[in-house]
PDB file of C-alpha atoms and ligand atoms in Angstrom:
ATOM      1  CA  MET A 455      22.175  72.924  -5.488  1.00  0.00           C
ATOM      2  CA  LYS A 456      24.487  75.636  -4.281  1.00  0.00           C
ATOM      3  CA  LYS A 457      25.789  74.998  -0.664  1.00  0.00           C
ATOM      4  CA  ARG A 458      24.515  78.086   0.649  1.00  0.00           C
ATOM      5  CA  GLU A 459      20.839  77.444  -0.921  1.00  0.00           C
ATOM      6  CA  PHE A 460      20.820  74.198   0.871  1.00  0.00           C
ATOM      7  CA  LEU A 461      21.944  75.426   4.112  1.00  0.00           C
ATOM      8  CA  LYS A 462      19.264  78.214   3.833  1.00  0.00           C
ATOM      9  CA  LEU A 463      16.530  75.654   2.783  1.00  0.00           C
ATOM     10  CA  SER A 464      17.341  73.114   5.779  1.00  0.00           C
ATOM     11  CA  GLY A 465      16.205  75.734   7.943  1.00  0.00           C
ATOM     12  CA  ILE A 466      12.584  74.483   7.335  1.00  0.00           C
ATOM     13  CA  VAL A 467      13.638  71.186   9.026  1.00  0.00           C
ATOM     14  CA  GLY A 468      13.348  73.094  12.025  1.00  0.00           C
ATOM     15  CA  ALA A 469      15.550  74.618  14.960  1.00  0.00           C
ATOM     16  CA  GLY A 470      16.876  71.391  16.573  1.00  0.00           C
ATOM     17  CA  ALA A 471      20.384  71.287  18.286  1.00  0.00           C
ATOM     18  CA  ILE A 472      21.935  69.699  15.229  1.00  0.00           C
ATOM     19  CA  VAL A 473      20.169  71.750  12.572  1.00  0.00           C
ATOM     20  CA  ALA A 474      20.663  75.162  13.983  1.00  0.00           C
ATOM     21  CA  PRO A 475      24.425  75.483  13.447  1.00  0.00           C
ATOM     22  CA  PHE A 476      23.961  73.533  10.174  1.00  0.00           C
ATOM     23  CA  ILE A 477      22.291  76.630   8.852  1.00  0.00           C
ATOM     24  CA  ALA A 478      24.447  78.960  10.821  1.00  0.00           C
ATOM     25  CA  CYS A 479      27.696  77.785   9.219  1.00  0.00           C
ATOM     26  CA  GLY A 480      27.173  78.969   5.667  1.00  0.00           C
ATOM     27  CA  GLY A 481      30.491  80.702   5.714  1.00  0.00           C
ATOM     28  CA  ARG A 482      33.744  80.190   6.698  1.00  0.00           C
ATOM     29  CA  GLY A 483      35.311  81.768   9.844  1.00  0.00           C
ATOM     30  CA  ASP A 484      32.367  81.591  11.803  1.00  0.00           C
ATOM     31  CA  SER A 485      33.563  81.977  15.147  1.00  0.00           C
ATOM     32  CA  PRO A 486      32.202  79.683  17.887  1.00  0.00           C
ATOM     33  CA  LYS A 487      31.796  82.801  19.895  1.00  0.00           C
ATOM     34  CA  GLU A 488      29.057  84.150  17.491  1.00  0.00           C
ATOM     35  CA  MET A 489      26.903  81.267  18.153  1.00  0.00           C
ATOM     36  CA  PRO A 490      23.928  81.594  20.536  1.00  0.00           C
ATOM     37  CA  ALA A 491      24.764  81.346  24.151  1.00  0.00           C
ATOM     38  CA  ASP A 492      22.374  78.268  24.529  1.00  0.00           C
ATOM     39  CA  THR A 493      24.470  76.175  21.874  1.00  0.00           C
ATOM     40  CA  PRO A 494      25.064  72.705  23.436  1.00  0.00           C
ATOM     41  CA  LYS A 495      28.483  72.306  24.426  1.00  0.00           C
ATOM     42  CA  ASP A 496      28.994  69.691  22.148  1.00  0.00           C
ATOM     43  CA  ARG A 497      28.329  71.773  19.319  1.00  0.00           C
ATOM     44  CA  LEU A 498      31.353  73.461  20.247  1.00  0.00           C
ATOM     45  CA  ILE A 499      34.106  71.141  19.761  1.00  0.00           C
ATOM     46  CA  HIS A 500      37.358  72.643  18.405  1.00  0.00           C
ATOM     47  CA  THR A 501      40.298  71.315  16.783  1.00  0.00           C
ATOM     48  CA  PRO A 502      42.300  69.469  17.372  1.00  0.00           C
ATOM     49  CA  PHE A 503      39.782  66.585  17.296  1.00  0.00           C
ATOM     50  CA  GLU A 504      40.012  63.647  19.639  1.00  0.00           C
ATOM     51  CA  GLN A 505      38.701  60.137  19.192  1.00  0.00           C
ATOM     52  CA  ALA A 506      35.757  59.556  21.771  1.00  0.00           C
ATOM     53  CA  ALA A 507      36.081  56.311  23.678  1.00  0.00           C
ATOM     54  CA  LEU A 508      34.133  53.472  22.081  1.00  0.00           C
ATOM     55  CA  GLY A 509      32.113  52.781  25.287  1.00  0.00           C
ATOM     56  CA  PHE A 510      32.061  49.153  24.890  1.00  0.00           C
ATOM     57  CA  ASN A 511      34.625  46.243  24.672  1.00  0.00           C
ATOM     58  CA  TYR A 512      36.079  45.170  21.164  1.00  0.00           C
ATOM     59  CA  SER A 513      34.271  41.627  21.593  1.00  0.00           C
ATOM     60  CA  ASP A 514      30.894  42.908  22.519  1.00  0.00           C
ATOM     61  CA  LEU A 515      29.660  42.745  19.194  1.00  0.00           C
ATOM     62  CA  GLU A 516      30.598  39.150  18.588  1.00  0.00           C
ATOM     63  CA  PRO A 517      29.780  37.013  16.422  1.00  0.00           C
ATOM     64  CA  HIS A 518      28.479  39.759  14.266  1.00  0.00           C
ATOM     65  CA  ILE A 519      31.507  41.641  14.254  1.00  0.00           C
ATOM     66  CA  ASP A 520      34.751  40.148  15.517  1.00  0.00           C
ATOM     67  CA  ALA A 521      36.965  41.824  18.221  1.00  0.00           C
ATOM     68  CA  MET A 522      40.039  41.831  16.108  1.00  0.00           C
ATOM     69  CA  THR A 523      38.275  43.768  13.364  1.00  0.00           C
ATOM     70  CA  MET A 524      36.774  46.150  16.083  1.00  0.00           C
ATOM     71  CA  GLU A 525      40.266  46.755  17.515  1.00  0.00           C
ATOM     72  CA  ILE A 526      41.805  47.522  14.091  1.00  0.00           C
ATOM     73  CA  HIS A 527      38.953  49.466  12.740  1.00  0.00           C
ATOM     74  CA  TYR A 528      38.911  51.763  15.967  1.00  0.00           C
ATOM     75  CA  GLU A 529      42.523  52.188  16.715  1.00  0.00           C
ATOM     76  CA  LYS A 530      44.030  52.190  13.266  1.00  0.00           C
ATOM     77  CA  HIS A 531      41.555  53.201  10.861  1.00  0.00           C
ATOM     78  CA  HIS A 532      39.656  55.620  12.832  1.00  0.00           C
ATOM     79  CA  GLY A 533      42.644  56.695  14.876  1.00  0.00           C
ATOM     80  CA  GLY A 534      44.497  57.237  11.751  1.00  0.00           C
ATOM     81  CA  TYR A 535      41.752  59.686  10.281  1.00  0.00           C
ATOM     82  CA  VAL A 536      41.830  61.875  13.547  1.00  0.00           C
ATOM     83  CA  LYS A 537      45.682  62.093  13.469  1.00  0.00           C
ATOM     84  CA  LYS A 538      45.463  62.954   9.535  1.00  0.00           C
ATOM     85  CA  LEU A 539      42.465  65.254  10.071  1.00  0.00           C
ATOM     86  CA  ASN A 540      44.292  67.478  12.715  1.00  0.00           C
ATOM     87  CA  ALA A 541      47.508  67.609  10.417  1.00  0.00           C
ATOM     88  CA  ALA A 542      45.350  68.648   7.520  1.00  0.00           C
ATOM     89  CA  LEU A 543      43.612  71.480   9.527  1.00  0.00           C
ATOM     90  CA  GLU A 544      47.075  72.750  10.741  1.00  0.00           C
ATOM     91  CA  GLU A 545      47.447  73.667   7.033  1.00  0.00           C
ATOM     92  CA  SER A 546      43.880  75.027   6.611  1.00  0.00           C
ATOM     93  CA  PRO A 547      43.219  77.751   9.097  1.00  0.00           C
ATOM     94  CA  ASP A 548      39.893  78.792   7.540  1.00  0.00           C
ATOM     95  CA  LEU A 549      38.609  75.312   8.500  1.00  0.00           C
ATOM     96  CA  GLN A 550      39.492  75.428  12.199  1.00  0.00           C
ATOM     97  CA  GLY A 551      37.368  75.909  15.116  1.00  0.00           C
ATOM     98  CA  LEU A 552      34.387  74.232  13.558  1.00  0.00           C
ATOM     99  CA  ASN A 553      32.561  71.165  15.092  1.00  0.00           C
ATOM    100  CA  ILE A 554      32.715  68.080  12.860  1.00  0.00           C
ATOM    101  CA  ALA A 555      29.334  68.343  11.643  1.00  0.00           C
ATOM    102  CA  ASP A 556      29.725  71.906  10.498  1.00  0.00           C
ATOM    103  CA  LEU A 557      33.094  71.217   9.131  1.00  0.00           C
ATOM    104  CA  MET A 558      31.632  68.693   6.920  1.00  0.00           C
ATOM    105  CA  ALA A 559      29.073  71.026   5.590  1.00  0.00           C
ATOM    106  CA  ALA A 560      32.280  73.706   5.043  1.00  0.00           C
ATOM    107  CA  ILE A 561      34.511  71.471   2.751  1.00  0.00           C
ATOM    108  CA  ASN A 562      34.977  71.943  -0.751  1.00  0.00           C
ATOM    109  CA  ALA A 563      35.317  69.103  -3.001  1.00  0.00           C
ATOM    110  CA  ASP A 564      39.048  69.653  -3.798  1.00  0.00           C
ATOM    111  CA  GLU A 565      39.995  69.954  -0.070  1.00  0.00           C
ATOM    112  CA  THR A 566      40.954  66.167  -0.432  1.00  0.00           C
ATOM    113  CA  ALA A 567      42.908  65.740   2.901  1.00  0.00           C
ATOM    114  CA  VAL A 568      39.971  67.334   5.093  1.00  0.00           C
ATOM    115  CA  ARG A 569      37.208  65.691   3.137  1.00  0.00           C
ATOM    116  CA  ASN A 570      38.624  62.373   3.428  1.00  0.00           C
ATOM    117  CA  ASN A 571      39.883  62.195   7.166  1.00  0.00           C
ATOM    118  CA  GLY A 572      37.205  64.589   8.281  1.00  0.00           C
ATOM    119  CA  GLY A 573      34.820  62.370   6.853  1.00  0.00           C
ATOM    120  CA  GLY A 574      36.619  59.561   8.215  1.00  0.00           C
ATOM    121  CA  HIS A 575      36.238  60.998  11.582  1.00  0.00           C
ATOM    122  CA  TYR A 576      32.570  61.958  11.498  1.00  0.00           C
ATOM    123  CA  ASN A 577      31.462  58.691   9.980  1.00  0.00           C
ATOM    124  CA  HIS A 578      33.394  56.231  12.361  1.00  0.00           C
ATOM    125  CA  SER A 579      31.771  58.335  15.156  1.00  0.00           C
ATOM    126  CA  LEU A 580      28.289  57.649  14.257  1.00  0.00           C
ATOM    127  CA  TYR A 581      29.097  54.210  13.487  1.00  0.00           C
ATOM    128  CA  TRP A 582      30.349  53.188  16.661  1.00  0.00           C
ATOM    129  CA  LYS A 583      27.124  54.782  18.372  1.00  0.00           C
ATOM    130  CA  VAL A 584      24.653  53.105  16.155  1.00  0.00           C
ATOM    131  CA  ILE A 585      26.125  49.709  16.756  1.00  0.00           C
ATOM    132  CA  SER A 586      26.731  49.944  20.370  1.00  0.00           C
ATOM    133  CA  PRO A 587      25.624  47.161  22.538  1.00  0.00           C
ATOM    134  CA  GLY A 588      22.061  47.220  23.787  1.00  0.00           C
ATOM    135  CA  GLY A 589      18.885  49.135  22.656  1.00  0.00           C
ATOM    136  CA  ALA A 590      15.860  48.580  20.722  1.00  0.00           C
ATOM    137  CA  ASN A 591      16.490  45.998  17.684  1.00  0.00           C
ATOM    138  CA  GLN A 592      13.609  47.520  15.823  1.00  0.00           C
ATOM    139  CA  PRO A 593      12.570  51.194  15.287  1.00  0.00           C
ATOM    140  CA  SER A 594       9.442  52.349  17.380  1.00  0.00           C
ATOM    141  CA  GLY A 595       7.669  55.632  17.988  1.00  0.00           C
ATOM    142  CA  GLU A 596       7.991  58.593  15.898  1.00  0.00           C
ATOM    143  CA  LEU A 597      11.026  56.999  13.779  1.00  0.00           C
ATOM    144  CA  ALA A 598       8.973  54.077  12.904  1.00  0.00           C
ATOM    145  CA  ASP A 599       6.031  56.180  11.549  1.00  0.00           C
ATOM    146  CA  ALA A 600       8.671  58.026   9.614  1.00  0.00           C
ATOM    147  CA  ILE A 601      10.067  55.019   8.239  1.00  0.00           C
ATOM    148  CA  ASN A 602       6.801  53.690   7.381  1.00  0.00           C
ATOM    149  CA  ALA A 603       5.931  56.997   5.670  1.00  0.00           C
ATOM    150  CA  ALA A 604       9.115  56.867   3.563  1.00  0.00           C
ATOM    151  CA  PHE A 605       9.452  53.420   2.675  1.00  0.00           C
ATOM    152  CA  GLY A 606       6.160  51.704   3.424  1.00  0.00           C
ATOM    153  CA  SER A 607       7.509  49.332   6.224  1.00  0.00           C
ATOM    154  CA  TYR A 608      10.543  48.350   8.164  1.00  0.00           C
ATOM    155  CA  THR A 609      11.265  45.599   5.806  1.00  0.00           C
ATOM    156  CA  ALA A 610      10.935  47.760   2.771  1.00  0.00           C
ATOM    157  CA  PHE A 611      13.468  50.196   4.509  1.00  0.00           C
ATOM    158  CA  ALA A 612      15.960  47.234   5.280  1.00  0.00           C
ATOM    159  CA  GLU A 613      15.731  46.063   1.797  1.00  0.00           C
ATOM    160  CA  THR A 614      16.575  49.543   0.036  1.00  0.00           C
ATOM    161  CA  PHE A 615      19.166  50.067   2.845  1.00  0.00           C
ATOM    162  CA  SER A 616      20.819  46.730   1.923  1.00  0.00           C
ATOM    163  CA  LYS A 617      20.613  47.418  -1.718  1.00  0.00           C
ATOM    164  CA  ALA A 618      22.323  50.878  -1.244  1.00  0.00           C
ATOM    165  CA  ALA A 619      25.123  48.980   0.942  1.00  0.00           C
ATOM    166  CA  MET A 620      25.444  46.240  -1.531  1.00  0.00           C
ATOM    167  CA  THR A 621      25.638  48.446  -4.664  1.00  0.00           C
ATOM    168  CA  ARG A 622      28.046  51.005  -3.488  1.00  0.00           C
ATOM    169  CA  PHE A 623      30.989  49.863  -5.729  1.00  0.00           C
ATOM    170  CA  GLY A 624      34.480  49.808  -4.088  1.00  0.00           C
ATOM    171  CA  SER A 625      34.681  51.391  -0.679  1.00  0.00           C
ATOM    172  CA  GLY A 626      31.967  53.683   0.829  1.00  0.00           C
ATOM    173  CA  TRP A 627      28.978  53.963   3.088  1.00  0.00           C
ATOM    174  CA  ALA A 628      25.190  53.716   2.865  1.00  0.00           C
ATOM    175  CA  TRP A 629      23.091  55.944   5.082  1.00  0.00           C
ATOM    176  CA  LEU A 630      19.695  56.806   6.474  1.00  0.00           C
ATOM    177  CA  SER A 631      19.247  60.697   6.481  1.00  0.00           C
ATOM    178  CA  VAL A 632      16.748  63.549   6.917  1.00  0.00           C
ATOM    179  CA  ASP A 633      16.139  65.724   3.905  1.00  0.00           C
ATOM    180  CA  ASN A 634      15.544  69.320   4.184  1.00  0.00           C
ATOM    181  CA  ALA A 635      11.967  68.662   3.955  1.00  0.00           C
ATOM    182  CA  GLY A 636      12.178  66.522   7.031  1.00  0.00           C
ATOM    183  CA  LYS A 637      11.851  63.113   5.452  1.00  0.00           C
ATOM    184  CA  LEU A 638      13.832  60.175   5.502  1.00  0.00           C
ATOM    185  CA  PHE A 639      15.862  58.933   2.594  1.00  0.00           C
ATOM    186  CA  VAL A 640      18.473  56.162   2.045  1.00  0.00           C
ATOM    187  CA  SER A 641      21.856  56.940  -0.161  1.00  0.00           C
ATOM    188  CA  SER A 642      25.227  55.830  -0.507  1.00  0.00           C
ATOM    189  CA  THR A 643      28.512  57.820  -0.797  1.00  0.00           C
ATOM    190  CA  PRO A 644      31.963  56.866  -1.929  1.00  0.00           C
ATOM    191  CA  ASN A 645      34.974  56.813   0.126  1.00  0.00           C
ATOM    192  CA  GLN A 646      34.633  58.810   3.339  1.00  0.00           C
ATOM    193  CA  ASP A 647      32.030  61.112   1.928  1.00  0.00           C
ATOM    194  CA  ASN A 648      28.676  61.570   3.848  1.00  0.00           C
ATOM    195  CA  PRO A 649      25.285  63.431   3.413  1.00  0.00           C
ATOM    196  CA  HIS A 650      26.661  66.614   5.564  1.00  0.00           C
ATOM    197  CA  MET A 651      28.711  67.446   2.528  1.00  0.00           C
ATOM    198  CA  VAL A 652      26.606  69.932   0.747  1.00  0.00           C
ATOM    199  CA  GLY A 653      27.828  70.595  -2.594  1.00  0.00           C
ATOM    200  CA  ILE A 654      29.837  67.417  -2.856  1.00  0.00           C
ATOM    201  CA  VAL A 655      27.194  64.425  -2.286  1.00  0.00           C
ATOM    202  CA  GLU A 656      24.201  64.024  -4.553  1.00  0.00           C
ATOM    203  CA  GLN A 657      21.728  64.010  -1.866  1.00  0.00           C
ATOM    204  CA  PRO A 658      22.614  66.158   0.922  1.00  0.00           C
ATOM    205  CA  GLY A 659      20.819  65.678   4.492  1.00  0.00           C
ATOM    206  CA  LEU A 660      21.441  64.999   8.330  1.00  0.00           C
ATOM    207  CA  PRO A 661      22.342  61.423   8.658  1.00  0.00           C
ATOM    208  CA  ILE A 662      21.205  59.412  11.521  1.00  0.00           C
ATOM    209  CA  LEU A 663      22.235  55.787  10.674  1.00  0.00           C
ATOM    210  CA  GLY A 664      25.550  54.689   8.656  1.00  0.00           C
ATOM    211  CA  ILE A 665      27.065  51.323   7.565  1.00  0.00           C
ATOM    212  CA  ASP A 666      30.719  51.315   6.589  1.00  0.00           C
ATOM    213  CA  VAL A 667      31.181  48.973   3.663  1.00  0.00           C
ATOM    214  CA  TRP A 668      34.949  49.546   3.488  1.00  0.00           C
ATOM    215  CA  GLU A 669      36.337  45.968   3.583  1.00  0.00           C
ATOM    216  CA  HIS A 670      38.144  46.916   6.531  1.00  0.00           C
ATOM    217  CA  ALA A 671      35.187  46.763   8.340  1.00  0.00           C
ATOM    218  CA  TYR A 672      34.383  43.026   7.625  1.00  0.00           C
ATOM    219  CA  TYR A 673      37.038  41.335   5.688  1.00  0.00           C
ATOM    220  CA  LEU A 674      38.504  39.289   8.676  1.00  0.00           C
ATOM    221  CA  ASN A 675      35.059  37.553   9.461  1.00  0.00           C
ATOM    222  CA  TYR A 676      33.109  37.541   6.282  1.00  0.00           C
ATOM    223  CA  GLN A 677      35.930  38.062   3.430  1.00  0.00           C
ATOM    224  CA  ASN A 678      34.247  38.985   0.096  1.00  0.00           C
ATOM    225  CA  LYS A 679      30.554  38.303   1.674  1.00  0.00           C
ATOM    226  CA  ARG A 680      29.399  41.802   2.099  1.00  0.00           C
ATOM    227  CA  GLY A 681      25.725  40.676   2.028  1.00  0.00           C
ATOM    228  CA  ASP A 682      26.360  38.540   5.335  1.00  0.00           C
ATOM    229  CA  TYR A 683      27.903  41.620   6.885  1.00  0.00           C
ATOM    230  CA  VAL A 684      25.244  43.915   5.975  1.00  0.00           C
ATOM    231  CA  ASN A 685      22.629  41.407   7.467  1.00  0.00           C
ATOM    232  CA  ALA A 686      24.596  41.135  10.463  1.00  0.00           C
ATOM    233  CA  PHE A 687      24.810  45.113  10.808  1.00  0.00           C
ATOM    234  CA  LEU A 688      20.869  45.221  10.510  1.00  0.00           C
ATOM    235  CA  ASP A 689      20.791  42.701  13.419  1.00  0.00           C
ATOM    236  CA  LEU A 690      23.295  45.088  15.367  1.00  0.00           C
ATOM    237  CA  ILE A 691      21.577  48.509  14.993  1.00  0.00           C
ATOM    238  CA  ASN A 692      20.932  50.325  18.244  1.00  0.00           C
ATOM    239  CA  TRP A 693      17.491  51.789  17.322  1.00  0.00           C
ATOM    240  CA  ASP A 694      17.310  53.818  20.536  1.00  0.00           C
ATOM    241  CA  GLU A 695      20.486  55.625  19.528  1.00  0.00           C
ATOM    242  CA  VAL A 696      19.363  56.214  15.803  1.00  0.00           C
ATOM    243  CA  SER A 697      15.934  57.512  17.440  1.00  0.00           C
ATOM    244  CA  LYS A 698      17.873  59.902  19.485  1.00  0.00           C
ATOM    245  CA  ARG A 699      19.782  61.337  16.309  1.00  0.00           C
ATOM    246  CA  TYR A 700      16.117  61.369  14.496  1.00  0.00           C
ATOM    247  CA  SER A 701      14.632  63.411  17.244  1.00  0.00           C
ATOM    248  CA  GLU A 702      17.474  65.732  17.350  1.00  0.00           C
ATOM    249  CA  VAL A 703      17.383  66.449  13.668  1.00  0.00           C
ATOM    250  CA  SER A 704      13.527  66.645  13.107  1.00  0.00           C
ATOM    251  CA  ALA A 705      12.613  68.619  16.498  1.00  0.00           C
TER     252      ALA A 705
HETATM  253 MN1   MN B1170      35.861  52.064   8.363  1.00  0.00          MN
END
């Protein structure tokens, strides 16, 4: 499916805060000034991008994820993607001025530096939120209903999600996303790609949960045992945060 077709189709999901600009960004050079006056402020983040505060301590996810992994992952890996993204955007004026989600949808496959580092920034920003301490440890309400409708049960979802994470060869991510018909699906992507990247990934959509399966996310504590890390991640998920994202994209 061509990028513009998907952006048009995605309109049937609804006119939620995240979806509306997703539709609006079909072309390059959409100035934030052209967006509706009621566009939430966080949709108008301009370059240069900044790494948001983590919002919790590096040790808060122990024993599931150790403090040193968190520190290196947040400061060196994510921090590095943000620096390199900003440097890459200086060379790509036509991609400047978009918020991070719209930037993802606007990238072409051969724009490697923005694709890898922009994906790195978007993906990690989501990851820190969905594993933040606290929140429900099981989905409930509308999200639980949608998970049951799409997968049959939470257990079946967890199996599908784990399998996607385990079978991603090399480095990448597994996702729970909403498709352009409003239905949940699980997918995985290589490197720092993500489902926002219309025209690049096989299954485009709006991600609400993502697990980083690069070795840097787990190697210090789990070495080659990716499965143990995936199980720990499932225990860590802050389902209140995932629900919030689900209601934003399915409103
Ligand atoms: Mn990572």
